[in-house]
Amino acid sequence: MPEGTIMKALSGYYYVLDEGSGVTLQCRARGIFKKRGESPLVGDKVVYGETENGEGTVDGILPRRTELVRPPIANADLAVLVFSVVHPDLNLTLLDKFLVHIENAGLEALIVWTKMDRIPEGAEGEEIRRTVEHARQLYTSIGYEVLPTSSRAGTGIRELERRLAGHIAVFAGQSGVGKSSLLNALVPGLELQTSDISEKLGRGKHTTRHVELMALPGGGLVADTPGFSQLDFAELGMTDIGSCFREFRELASGCKFRGCTHIHEPGCAVRLAVEQGQAAESRYGNYRSFMAEWKEKPRRY
Ligand code: ZN
């Protein structure tokens, strides 16, 4: 039986791409899924069969590696975090927030700086360059990949394309950072409105919100809707937040108390590392404010 990937789910149909041939087949799901309370998701690897009317049936879902709730997508394994270096300025608090959610969801992260060509000349530009370079070094030292790009100048686009090959990626970032411009640069002829991806397909007037995967010329698949659209911490436990900061997770084994929250406990290895300049104060500050935010949220369980 042939295998394929669900690219789109709409009005009871699943559009299954055979990645070998590049052909997409319109399929119905077999009744068995409903009976079991299962439902195929965009991103699912499925086995399917062709029917006489030129359509097909989804006959089985292969085990999922990951599953995101918002957007509903299976097997996404790479989150591309898009941050502009100017207009708007680099927002490291939001970056840390995204990273918590990505660590929690078990995805790889790729941090992409956009609009590198828009950094002005002169003293103001020098200051921005220093900030950007400092942030690049910080996140690289923690173990994240950082890729500086410019969609307009074409900088970093081929590297990004190579990095996305073989993955199912979601793009995340606040509006105006250039997510659509990046996707337009990656997919020739796509021509998304550059205001935001979500406005293109997700929030049309008469369409229900749905997720769709786009095949990249270089071989990867990208969700057209922003990932991690609701960034609150309601689904995380208190100690989860600390373990989603990679460098704190490593340091935590040196804390005096198990389950140390790294806020007030004596003998905390994380606080010591921050005091000694071995862990970034900006990250620790964001950690503390996320913990405070977490405490204010109504729990869902
Ligand atoms: Zn601690």
PDB file of C-alpha atoms and ligand atoms in Angstrom:
ATOM      1  CA  MET A   1       0.000   0.000   0.000  1.00  0.00           C
ATOM      2  CA  PRO A   2       1.340   3.434  -0.865  1.00  0.00           C
ATOM      3  CA  GLU A   3       2.297   5.928   1.842  1.00  0.00           C
ATOM      4  CA  GLY A   4       1.895   9.654   1.756  1.00  0.00           C
ATOM      5  CA  THR A   5       1.597  12.797   3.869  1.00  0.00           C
ATOM      6  CA  ILE A   6      -1.637  14.671   4.575  1.00  0.00           C
ATOM      7  CA  MET A   7      -1.067  18.188   3.259  1.00  0.00           C
ATOM      8  CA  LYS A   8      -4.519  19.607   3.893  1.00  0.00           C
ATOM      9  CA  ALA A   9      -7.788  18.596   5.537  1.00  0.00           C
ATOM     10  CA  LEU A  10     -10.926  20.284   4.292  1.00  0.00           C
ATOM     11  CA  SER A  11     -14.655  19.459   4.272  1.00  0.00           C
ATOM     12  CA  GLY A  12     -14.127  15.818   5.126  1.00  0.00           C
ATOM     13  CA  TYR A  13     -11.399  15.318   2.545  1.00  0.00           C
ATOM     14  CA  TYR A  14      -7.724  14.657   3.146  1.00  0.00           C
ATOM     15  CA  TYR A  15      -5.221  15.659   0.492  1.00  0.00           C
ATOM     16  CA  VAL A  16      -2.447  13.088   0.521  1.00  0.00           C
ATOM     17  CA  LEU A  17       0.869  13.853  -1.144  1.00  0.00           C
ATOM     18  CA  ASP A  18       2.992  11.059  -2.551  1.00  0.00           C
ATOM     19  CA  GLU A  19       6.395  12.645  -2.007  1.00  0.00           C
ATOM     20  CA  GLY A  20       8.028  10.376  -4.547  1.00  0.00           C
ATOM     21  CA  SER A  21       5.832  11.353  -7.475  1.00  0.00           C
ATOM     22  CA  GLY A  22       4.689  14.755  -6.191  1.00  0.00           C
ATOM     23  CA  VAL A  23       1.067  13.776  -6.907  1.00  0.00           C
ATOM     24  CA  THR A  24      -1.676  14.715  -4.416  1.00  0.00           C
ATOM     25  CA  LEU A  25      -4.738  12.487  -4.074  1.00  0.00           C
ATOM     26  CA  GLN A  26      -8.081  13.563  -2.608  1.00  0.00           C
ATOM     27  CA  CYS A  27      -9.038  10.970   0.006  1.00  0.00           C
ATOM     28  CA  ARG A  28     -11.833  10.130   2.418  1.00  0.00           C
ATOM     29  CA  ALA A  29     -10.943   8.589   5.765  1.00  0.00           C
ATOM     30  CA  ARG A  30     -12.217   5.082   6.442  1.00  0.00           C
ATOM     31  CA  GLY A  31     -15.061   4.805   8.955  1.00  0.00           C
ATOM     32  CA  ILE A  32     -12.823   2.837  11.295  1.00  0.00           C
ATOM     33  CA  PHE A  33     -11.113   6.059  12.488  1.00  0.00           C
ATOM     34  CA  LYS A  34     -14.402   7.550  13.667  1.00  0.00           C
ATOM     35  CA  LYS A  35     -15.243   4.345  15.525  1.00  0.00           C
ATOM     36  CA  ARG A  36     -11.905   4.478  17.314  1.00  0.00           C
ATOM     37  CA  GLY A  37     -12.267   8.195  18.036  1.00  0.00           C
ATOM     38  CA  GLU A  38      -9.168   8.934  15.973  1.00  0.00           C
ATOM     39  CA  SER A  39      -8.879  11.623  13.410  1.00  0.00           C
ATOM     40  CA  PRO A  40      -6.159  12.066  10.813  1.00  0.00           C
ATOM     41  CA  LEU A  41      -4.198  15.319  11.123  1.00  0.00           C
ATOM     42  CA  VAL A  42      -2.354  17.448   8.638  1.00  0.00           C
ATOM     43  CA  GLY A  43       1.217  16.181   8.709  1.00  0.00           C
ATOM     44  CA  ASP A  44       0.220  12.583   9.333  1.00  0.00           C
ATOM     45  CA  LYS A  45       2.050   9.890   7.408  1.00  0.00           C
ATOM     46  CA  VAL A  46      -0.686   7.607   6.146  1.00  0.00           C
ATOM     47  CA  VAL A  47      -1.201   4.509   4.074  1.00  0.00           C
ATOM     48  CA  TYR A  48      -3.838   5.009   1.451  1.00  0.00           C
ATOM     49  CA  GLY A  49      -5.536   3.248  -1.387  1.00  0.00           C
ATOM     50  CA  GLU A  50      -6.952   4.483  -4.664  1.00  0.00           C
ATOM     51  CA  THR A  51     -10.632   4.036  -5.413  1.00  0.00           C
ATOM     52  CA  GLU A  52     -12.311   3.620  -8.788  1.00  0.00           C
ATOM     53  CA  ASN A  53     -13.642   7.183  -8.937  1.00  0.00           C
ATOM     54  CA  GLY A  54     -10.131   8.610  -9.014  1.00  0.00           C
ATOM     55  CA  GLU A  55     -10.201   9.441  -5.330  1.00  0.00           C
ATOM     56  CA  GLY A  56      -8.654   7.538  -2.462  1.00  0.00           C
ATOM     57  CA  THR A  57      -9.117   6.367   1.097  1.00  0.00           C
ATOM     58  CA  VAL A  58      -6.897   6.929   4.092  1.00  0.00           C
ATOM     59  CA  ASP A  59      -6.522   3.412   5.476  1.00  0.00           C
ATOM     60  CA  GLY A  60      -4.067   3.832   8.317  1.00  0.00           C
ATOM     61  CA  ILE A  61      -2.121   6.456  10.260  1.00  0.00           C
ATOM     62  CA  LEU A  62       1.540   5.774  10.988  1.00  0.00           C
ATOM     63  CA  PRO A  63       2.733   6.561  14.538  1.00  0.00           C
ATOM     64  CA  ARG A  64       3.158  10.286  15.204  1.00  0.00           C
ATOM     65  CA  ARG A  65       6.492  11.686  16.285  1.00  0.00           C
ATOM     66  CA  THR A  66       4.991  14.925  17.595  1.00  0.00           C
ATOM     67  CA  GLU A  67       1.548  16.425  17.837  1.00  0.00           C
ATOM     68  CA  LEU A  68       0.786  20.131  18.165  1.00  0.00           C
ATOM     69  CA  VAL A  69      -2.618  21.329  19.315  1.00  0.00           C
ATOM     70  CA  ARG A  70      -2.473  24.878  18.010  1.00  0.00           C
ATOM     71  CA  PRO A  71      -2.035  24.654  15.086  1.00  0.00           C
ATOM     72  CA  PRO A  72      -3.322  21.061  14.850  1.00  0.00           C
ATOM     73  CA  ILE A  73      -0.465  19.379  13.055  1.00  0.00           C
ATOM     74  CA  ALA A  74       1.271  16.029  13.359  1.00  0.00           C
ATOM     75  CA  ASN A  75       4.949  15.239  12.955  1.00  0.00           C
ATOM     76  CA  ALA A  76       6.190  18.828  12.927  1.00  0.00           C
ATOM     77  CA  ASP A  77       9.793  18.492  14.068  1.00  0.00           C
ATOM     78  CA  LEU A  78      11.278  21.904  13.457  1.00  0.00           C
ATOM     79  CA  ALA A  79      10.115  25.328  14.647  1.00  0.00           C
ATOM     80  CA  VAL A  80      11.528  28.279  12.777  1.00  0.00           C
ATOM     81  CA  LEU A  81      11.493  31.280  15.094  1.00  0.00           C
ATOM     82  CA  VAL A  82      11.462  34.394  12.990  1.00  0.00           C
ATOM     83  CA  PHE A  83      12.716  37.598  14.610  1.00  0.00           C
ATOM     84  CA  SER A  84      13.495  40.843  12.849  1.00  0.00           C
ATOM     85  CA  VAL A  85      16.586  42.758  13.933  1.00  0.00           C
ATOM     86  CA  VAL A  86      14.843  46.084  13.199  1.00  0.00           C
ATOM     87  CA  HIS A  87      11.184  47.144  12.655  1.00  0.00           C
ATOM     88  CA  PRO A  88      10.303  45.689  15.107  1.00  0.00           C
ATOM     89  CA  ASP A  89      13.470  45.409  17.207  1.00  0.00           C
ATOM     90  CA  LEU A  90      14.740  42.054  18.391  1.00  0.00           C
ATOM     91  CA  ASN A  91      12.423  40.827  21.166  1.00  0.00           C
ATOM     92  CA  LEU A  92      14.376  38.361  23.308  1.00  0.00           C
ATOM     93  CA  THR A  93      11.597  37.958  25.864  1.00  0.00           C
ATOM     94  CA  LEU A  94       9.290  36.655  23.162  1.00  0.00           C
ATOM     95  CA  LEU A  95      12.117  34.493  21.810  1.00  0.00           C
ATOM     96  CA  ASP A  96      12.604  32.895  25.236  1.00  0.00           C
ATOM     97  CA  LYS A  97       8.851  32.363  25.479  1.00  0.00           C
ATOM     98  CA  PHE A  98       8.780  30.580  22.119  1.00  0.00           C
ATOM     99  CA  LEU A  99      11.754  28.472  23.159  1.00  0.00           C
ATOM    100  CA  VAL A 100       9.945  27.293  26.309  1.00  0.00           C
ATOM    101  CA  HIS A 101       7.021  26.088  24.213  1.00  0.00           C
ATOM    102  CA  ILE A 102       9.241  24.453  21.641  1.00  0.00           C
ATOM    103  CA  GLU A 103      11.297  22.613  24.236  1.00  0.00           C
ATOM    104  CA  ASN A 104       8.057  21.481  25.849  1.00  0.00           C
ATOM    105  CA  ALA A 105       6.626  20.266  22.526  1.00  0.00           C
ATOM    106  CA  GLY A 106       9.848  18.393  21.736  1.00  0.00           C
ATOM    107  CA  LEU A 107      10.643  20.209  18.495  1.00  0.00           C
ATOM    108  CA  GLU A 108      14.006  21.370  17.219  1.00  0.00           C
ATOM    109  CA  ALA A 109      14.367  25.130  17.046  1.00  0.00           C
ATOM    110  CA  LEU A 110      15.982  27.248  14.378  1.00  0.00           C
ATOM    111  CA  ILE A 111      16.282  30.944  15.176  1.00  0.00           C
ATOM    112  CA  VAL A 112      16.180  33.172  12.123  1.00  0.00           C
ATOM    113  CA  TRP A 113      17.035  36.878  12.189  1.00  0.00           C
ATOM    114  CA  THR A 114      15.338  38.803   9.378  1.00  0.00           C
ATOM    115  CA  LYS A 115      15.819  42.247   7.796  1.00  0.00           C
ATOM    116  CA  MET A 116      19.602  42.163   8.264  1.00  0.00           C
ATOM    117  CA  ASP A 117      19.857  44.556   5.273  1.00  0.00           C
ATOM    118  CA  ARG A 118      17.685  47.154   7.045  1.00  0.00           C
ATOM    119  CA  ILE A 119      20.150  47.885   9.831  1.00  0.00           C
ATOM    120  CA  PRO A 120      20.980  51.569   9.298  1.00  0.00           C
ATOM    121  CA  GLU A 121      24.461  52.961   8.799  1.00  0.00           C
ATOM    122  CA  GLY A 122      26.151  55.009  11.490  1.00  0.00           C
ATOM    123  CA  ALA A 123      26.216  54.898  15.286  1.00  0.00           C
ATOM    124  CA  GLU A 124      22.626  53.694  15.624  1.00  0.00           C
ATOM    125  CA  GLY A 125      23.339  50.804  13.258  1.00  0.00           C
ATOM    126  CA  GLU A 126      26.541  49.936  15.137  1.00  0.00           C
ATOM    127  CA  GLU A 127      24.572  49.664  18.371  1.00  0.00           C
ATOM    128  CA  ILE A 128      22.004  47.360  16.709  1.00  0.00           C
ATOM    129  CA  ARG A 129      24.759  45.212  15.202  1.00  0.00           C
ATOM    130  CA  ARG A 130      26.334  44.797  18.634  1.00  0.00           C
ATOM    131  CA  THR A 131      23.007  43.793  20.194  1.00  0.00           C
ATOM    132  CA  VAL A 132      22.279  41.317  17.409  1.00  0.00           C
ATOM    133  CA  GLU A 133      25.753  39.780  17.545  1.00  0.00           C
ATOM    134  CA  HIS A 134      25.581  39.504  21.324  1.00  0.00           C
ATOM    135  CA  ALA A 135      22.215  37.712  21.048  1.00  0.00           C
ATOM    136  CA  ARG A 136      23.586  35.402  18.334  1.00  0.00           C
ATOM    137  CA  GLN A 137      26.495  34.417  20.578  1.00  0.00           C
ATOM    138  CA  LEU A 138      24.215  33.911  23.572  1.00  0.00           C
ATOM    139  CA  TYR A 139      21.784  31.561  21.831  1.00  0.00           C
ATOM    140  CA  THR A 140      24.522  29.715  19.984  1.00  0.00           C
ATOM    141  CA  SER A 141      26.308  29.111  23.304  1.00  0.00           C
ATOM    142  CA  ILE A 142      23.110  27.576  24.707  1.00  0.00           C
ATOM    143  CA  GLY A 143      23.031  25.210  21.748  1.00  0.00           C
ATOM    144  CA  TYR A 144      20.563  26.842  19.347  1.00  0.00           C
ATOM    145  CA  GLU A 145      21.192  27.478  15.684  1.00  0.00           C
ATOM    146  CA  VAL A 146      20.925  31.108  14.621  1.00  0.00           C
ATOM    147  CA  LEU A 147      20.657  32.069  10.966  1.00  0.00           C
ATOM    148  CA  PRO A 148      20.831  35.745   9.920  1.00  0.00           C
ATOM    149  CA  THR A 149      18.848  36.438   6.744  1.00  0.00           C
ATOM    150  CA  SER A 150      17.543  39.102   4.439  1.00  0.00           C
ATOM    151  CA  SER A 151      14.663  38.173   2.151  1.00  0.00           C
ATOM    152  CA  ARG A 152      15.219  41.312   0.059  1.00  0.00           C
ATOM    153  CA  ALA A 153      18.930  40.727  -0.469  1.00  0.00           C
ATOM    154  CA  GLY A 154      18.531  36.942  -0.644  1.00  0.00           C
ATOM    155  CA  THR A 155      20.967  36.432   2.243  1.00  0.00           C
ATOM    156  CA  GLY A 156      20.676  33.125   4.091  1.00  0.00           C
ATOM    157  CA  ILE A 157      17.715  31.883   2.024  1.00  0.00           C
ATOM    158  CA  ARG A 158      19.531  28.930   0.449  1.00  0.00           C
ATOM    159  CA  GLU A 159      20.923  27.938   3.875  1.00  0.00           C
ATOM    160  CA  LEU A 160      17.393  28.057   5.256  1.00  0.00           C
ATOM    161  CA  GLU A 161      16.114  25.936   2.374  1.00  0.00           C
ATOM    162  CA  ARG A 162      18.796  23.336   3.037  1.00  0.00           C
ATOM    163  CA  ARG A 163      17.999  23.324   6.753  1.00  0.00           C
ATOM    164  CA  LEU A 164      14.284  22.735   6.101  1.00  0.00           C
ATOM    165  CA  ALA A 165      14.840  19.786   3.748  1.00  0.00           C
ATOM    166  CA  GLY A 166      13.419  16.576   5.159  1.00  0.00           C
ATOM    167  CA  HIS A 167      11.497  18.354   7.944  1.00  0.00           C
ATOM    168  CA  ILE A 168       7.950  19.431   8.662  1.00  0.00           C
ATOM    169  CA  ALA A 169       8.427  22.970   9.902  1.00  0.00           C
ATOM    170  CA  VAL A 170       6.217  25.551  11.548  1.00  0.00           C
ATOM    171  CA  PHE A 171       7.151  29.226  11.392  1.00  0.00           C
ATOM    172  CA  ALA A 172       6.528  31.380  14.433  1.00  0.00           C
ATOM    173  CA  GLY A 173       7.088  35.049  15.133  1.00  0.00           C
ATOM    174  CA  GLN A 174       5.167  38.226  15.872  1.00  0.00           C
ATOM    175  CA  SER A 175       3.498  40.011  12.976  1.00  0.00           C
ATOM    176  CA  GLY A 176       5.632  42.295  10.876  1.00  0.00           C
ATOM    177  CA  VAL A 177       8.869  40.341  11.323  1.00  0.00           C
ATOM    178  CA  GLY A 178       8.824  39.084   7.747  1.00  0.00           C
ATOM    179  CA  LYS A 179       7.559  35.486   7.944  1.00  0.00           C
ATOM    180  CA  SER A 180       5.679  35.812   4.676  1.00  0.00           C
ATOM    181  CA  SER A 181       8.625  37.430   2.913  1.00  0.00           C
ATOM    182  CA  LEU A 182      10.799  34.502   3.992  1.00  0.00           C
ATOM    183  CA  LEU A 183       8.273  31.959   2.693  1.00  0.00           C
ATOM    184  CA  ASN A 184       7.926  33.899  -0.557  1.00  0.00           C
ATOM    185  CA  ALA A 185      11.691  33.803  -0.953  1.00  0.00           C
ATOM    186  CA  LEU A 186      11.672  30.035  -0.291  1.00  0.00           C
ATOM    187  CA  VAL A 187       8.773  29.111  -2.574  1.00  0.00           C
ATOM    188  CA  PRO A 188       8.963  30.691  -6.019  1.00  0.00           C
ATOM    189  CA  GLY A 189       5.542  31.897  -7.180  1.00  0.00           C
ATOM    190  CA  LEU A 190       3.956  31.698  -3.741  1.00  0.00           C
ATOM    191  CA  GLU A 191       3.367  35.450  -3.395  1.00  0.00           C
ATOM    192  CA  LEU A 192       1.842  35.526   0.084  1.00  0.00           C
ATOM    193  CA  GLN A 193       0.647  38.906   1.225  1.00  0.00           C
ATOM    194  CA  THR A 194       3.539  40.192   3.241  1.00  0.00           C
ATOM    195  CA  SER A 195       1.357  41.557   6.030  1.00  0.00           C
ATOM    196  CA  ASP A 196       1.149  38.145   7.669  1.00  0.00           C
ATOM    197  CA  ILE A 197       0.756  34.499   6.777  1.00  0.00           C
ATOM    198  CA  SER A 198      -2.319  34.037   8.913  1.00  0.00           C
ATOM    199  CA  GLU A 199      -4.267  36.578   6.914  1.00  0.00           C
ATOM    200  CA  LYS A 200      -3.680  34.666   3.712  1.00  0.00           C
ATOM    201  CA  LEU A 201      -5.361  31.386   4.512  1.00  0.00           C
ATOM    202  CA  GLY A 202      -6.106  31.119   8.191  1.00  0.00           C
ATOM    203  CA  ARG A 203      -8.543  33.921   8.772  1.00  0.00           C
ATOM    204  CA  GLY A 204     -10.352  34.494   5.498  1.00  0.00           C
ATOM    205  CA  LYS A 205     -13.887  35.804   5.826  1.00  0.00           C
ATOM    206  CA  HIS A 206     -15.779  32.712   4.774  1.00  0.00           C
ATOM    207  CA  THR A 207     -13.281  29.962   5.324  1.00  0.00           C
ATOM    208  CA  THR A 208     -12.881  28.067   8.531  1.00  0.00           C
ATOM    209  CA  ARG A 209      -9.412  28.166   9.943  1.00  0.00           C
ATOM    210  CA  HIS A 210      -7.389  25.289   8.595  1.00  0.00           C
ATOM    211  CA  VAL A 211      -3.782  24.289   8.354  1.00  0.00           C
ATOM    212  CA  GLU A 212      -2.089  23.468   5.115  1.00  0.00           C
ATOM    213  CA  LEU A 213       1.405  22.225   4.363  1.00  0.00           C
ATOM    214  CA  MET A 214       3.400  23.612   1.479  1.00  0.00           C
ATOM    215  CA  ALA A 215       6.077  21.581  -0.252  1.00  0.00           C
ATOM    216  CA  LEU A 216       9.376  23.434  -0.621  1.00  0.00           C
ATOM    217  CA  PRO A 217      11.470  22.997  -3.759  1.00  0.00           C
ATOM    218  CA  GLY A 218      14.326  21.818  -1.528  1.00  0.00           C
ATOM    219  CA  GLY A 219      12.281  18.950  -0.110  1.00  0.00           C
ATOM    220  CA  GLY A 220      10.797  20.141   3.195  1.00  0.00           C
ATOM    221  CA  LEU A 221       7.216  20.829   4.195  1.00  0.00           C
ATOM    222  CA  VAL A 222       6.133  24.058   5.864  1.00  0.00           C
ATOM    223  CA  ALA A 223       2.866  24.872   7.644  1.00  0.00           C
ATOM    224  CA  ASP A 224       1.287  28.002   6.254  1.00  0.00           C
ATOM    225  CA  THR A 225      -0.149  29.066   9.568  1.00  0.00           C
ATOM    226  CA  PRO A 226       1.866  30.529  12.425  1.00  0.00           C
ATOM    227  CA  GLY A 227       2.859  27.996  15.036  1.00  0.00           C
ATOM    228  CA  PHE A 228       2.337  28.427  18.768  1.00  0.00           C
ATOM    229  CA  SER A 229      -0.396  30.995  18.266  1.00  0.00           C
ATOM    230  CA  GLN A 230      -1.496  30.985  21.903  1.00  0.00           C
ATOM    231  CA  LEU A 231       1.523  31.340  24.083  1.00  0.00           C
ATOM    232  CA  ASP A 232       0.371  30.897  27.616  1.00  0.00           C
ATOM    233  CA  PHE A 233       1.877  28.559  30.140  1.00  0.00           C
ATOM    234  CA  ALA A 234      -1.369  26.904  31.245  1.00  0.00           C
ATOM    235  CA  GLU A 235      -0.372  23.489  29.950  1.00  0.00           C
ATOM    236  CA  LEU A 236       2.969  23.420  31.707  1.00  0.00           C
ATOM    237  CA  GLY A 237       3.777  22.376  35.239  1.00  0.00           C
ATOM    238  CA  MET A 238       5.864  24.729  37.375  1.00  0.00           C
ATOM    239  CA  THR A 239       9.067  22.715  37.069  1.00  0.00           C
ATOM    240  CA  ASP A 240       8.499  22.324  33.313  1.00  0.00           C
ATOM    241  CA  ILE A 241       9.349  25.971  32.722  1.00  0.00           C
ATOM    242  CA  GLY A 242      12.781  25.594  34.293  1.00  0.00           C
ATOM    243  CA  SER A 243      13.496  22.420  32.357  1.00  0.00           C
ATOM    244  CA  CYS A 244      12.548  24.201  29.126  1.00  0.00           C
ATOM    245  CA  PHE A 245      15.489  26.557  29.642  1.00  0.00           C
ATOM    246  CA  ARG A 246      18.201  24.263  28.307  1.00  0.00           C
ATOM    247  CA  GLU A 247      21.125  25.682  30.235  1.00  0.00           C
ATOM    248  CA  PHE A 248      19.126  25.701  33.507  1.00  0.00           C
ATOM    249  CA  ARG A 249      18.132  22.074  32.921  1.00  0.00           C
ATOM    250  CA  GLU A 250      21.806  21.152  32.786  1.00  0.00           C
ATOM    251  CA  LEU A 251      22.673  23.237  35.841  1.00  0.00           C
ATOM    252  CA  ALA A 252      19.741  21.973  37.943  1.00  0.00           C
ATOM    253  CA  SER A 253      21.527  18.737  38.875  1.00  0.00           C
ATOM    254  CA  GLY A 254      23.868  20.929  40.933  1.00  0.00           C
ATOM    255  CA  CYS A 255      21.022  22.549  42.926  1.00  0.00           C
ATOM    256  CA  LYS A 256      20.876  21.543  46.581  1.00  0.00           C
ATOM    257  CA  PHE A 257      17.173  20.638  46.481  1.00  0.00           C
ATOM    258  CA  ARG A 258      15.433  18.421  43.999  1.00  0.00           C
ATOM    259  CA  GLY A 259      12.611  20.285  42.269  1.00  0.00           C
ATOM    260  CA  CYS A 260      14.432  23.572  42.957  1.00  0.00           C
ATOM    261  CA  THR A 261      12.520  26.441  41.321  1.00  0.00           C
ATOM    262  CA  HIS A 262      15.724  28.526  41.101  1.00  0.00           C
ATOM    263  CA  ILE A 263      13.904  31.485  42.674  1.00  0.00           C
ATOM    264  CA  HIS A 264      14.525  31.499  46.437  1.00  0.00           C
ATOM    265  CA  GLU A 265      16.054  28.139  47.456  1.00  0.00           C
ATOM    266  CA  PRO A 266      19.497  28.125  49.070  1.00  0.00           C
ATOM    267  CA  GLY A 267      22.275  26.299  47.236  1.00  0.00           C
ATOM    268  CA  CYS A 268      20.770  26.980  43.802  1.00  0.00           C
ATOM    269  CA  ALA A 269      23.252  26.260  41.017  1.00  0.00           C
ATOM    270  CA  VAL A 270      21.273  28.275  38.480  1.00  0.00           C
ATOM    271  CA  ARG A 271      21.289  31.464  40.559  1.00  0.00           C
ATOM    272  CA  LEU A 272      24.976  30.976  41.282  1.00  0.00           C
ATOM    273  CA  ALA A 273      25.747  30.621  37.565  1.00  0.00           C
ATOM    274  CA  VAL A 274      23.820  33.828  36.834  1.00  0.00           C
ATOM    275  CA  GLU A 275      25.640  35.694  39.617  1.00  0.00           C
ATOM    276  CA  GLN A 276      28.990  34.499  38.289  1.00  0.00           C
ATOM    277  CA  GLY A 277      28.133  35.488  34.731  1.00  0.00           C
ATOM    278  CA  GLN A 278      28.082  31.911  33.445  1.00  0.00           C
ATOM    279  CA  ALA A 279      24.373  32.023  32.601  1.00  0.00           C
ATOM    280  CA  ALA A 280      22.704  35.026  30.977  1.00  0.00           C
ATOM    281  CA  GLU A 281      20.857  37.467  33.198  1.00  0.00           C
ATOM    282  CA  SER A 282      18.404  38.196  30.400  1.00  0.00           C
ATOM    283  CA  ARG A 283      17.388  34.537  30.284  1.00  0.00           C
ATOM    284  CA  TYR A 284      17.088  34.313  34.053  1.00  0.00           C
ATOM    285  CA  GLY A 285      15.028  37.509  34.195  1.00  0.00           C
ATOM    286  CA  ASN A 286      12.650  36.114  31.585  1.00  0.00           C
ATOM    287  CA  TYR A 287      12.484  32.839  33.481  1.00  0.00           C
ATOM    288  CA  ARG A 288      11.422  34.668  36.650  1.00  0.00           C
ATOM    289  CA  SER A 289       8.746  36.649  34.854  1.00  0.00           C
ATOM    290  CA  PHE A 290       7.409  33.504  33.118  1.00  0.00           C
ATOM    291  CA  MET A 291       7.182  31.791  36.513  1.00  0.00           C
ATOM    292  CA  ALA A 292       5.270  34.799  37.868  1.00  0.00           C
ATOM    293  CA  GLU A 293       2.992  34.711  34.826  1.00  0.00           C
ATOM    294  CA  TRP A 294       2.468  30.974  35.298  1.00  0.00           C
ATOM    295  CA  LYS A 295       1.327  31.502  38.894  1.00  0.00           C
ATOM    296  CA  GLU A 296      -1.284  34.026  37.812  1.00  0.00           C
ATOM    297  CA  LYS A 297      -2.827  31.734  35.178  1.00  0.00           C
ATOM    298  CA  PRO A 298      -5.914  29.676  35.971  1.00  0.00           C
ATOM    299  CA  ARG A 299      -4.962  26.012  35.815  1.00  0.00           C
ATOM    300  CA  ARG A 300      -6.565  23.707  33.317  1.00  0.00           C
ATOM    301  CA  TYR A 301      -6.166  20.649  35.420  1.00  0.00           C
TER     302      TYR A 301
HETATM  303 ZN    ZN B   1      18.048  25.854  41.525  1.00  0.00          ZN
END
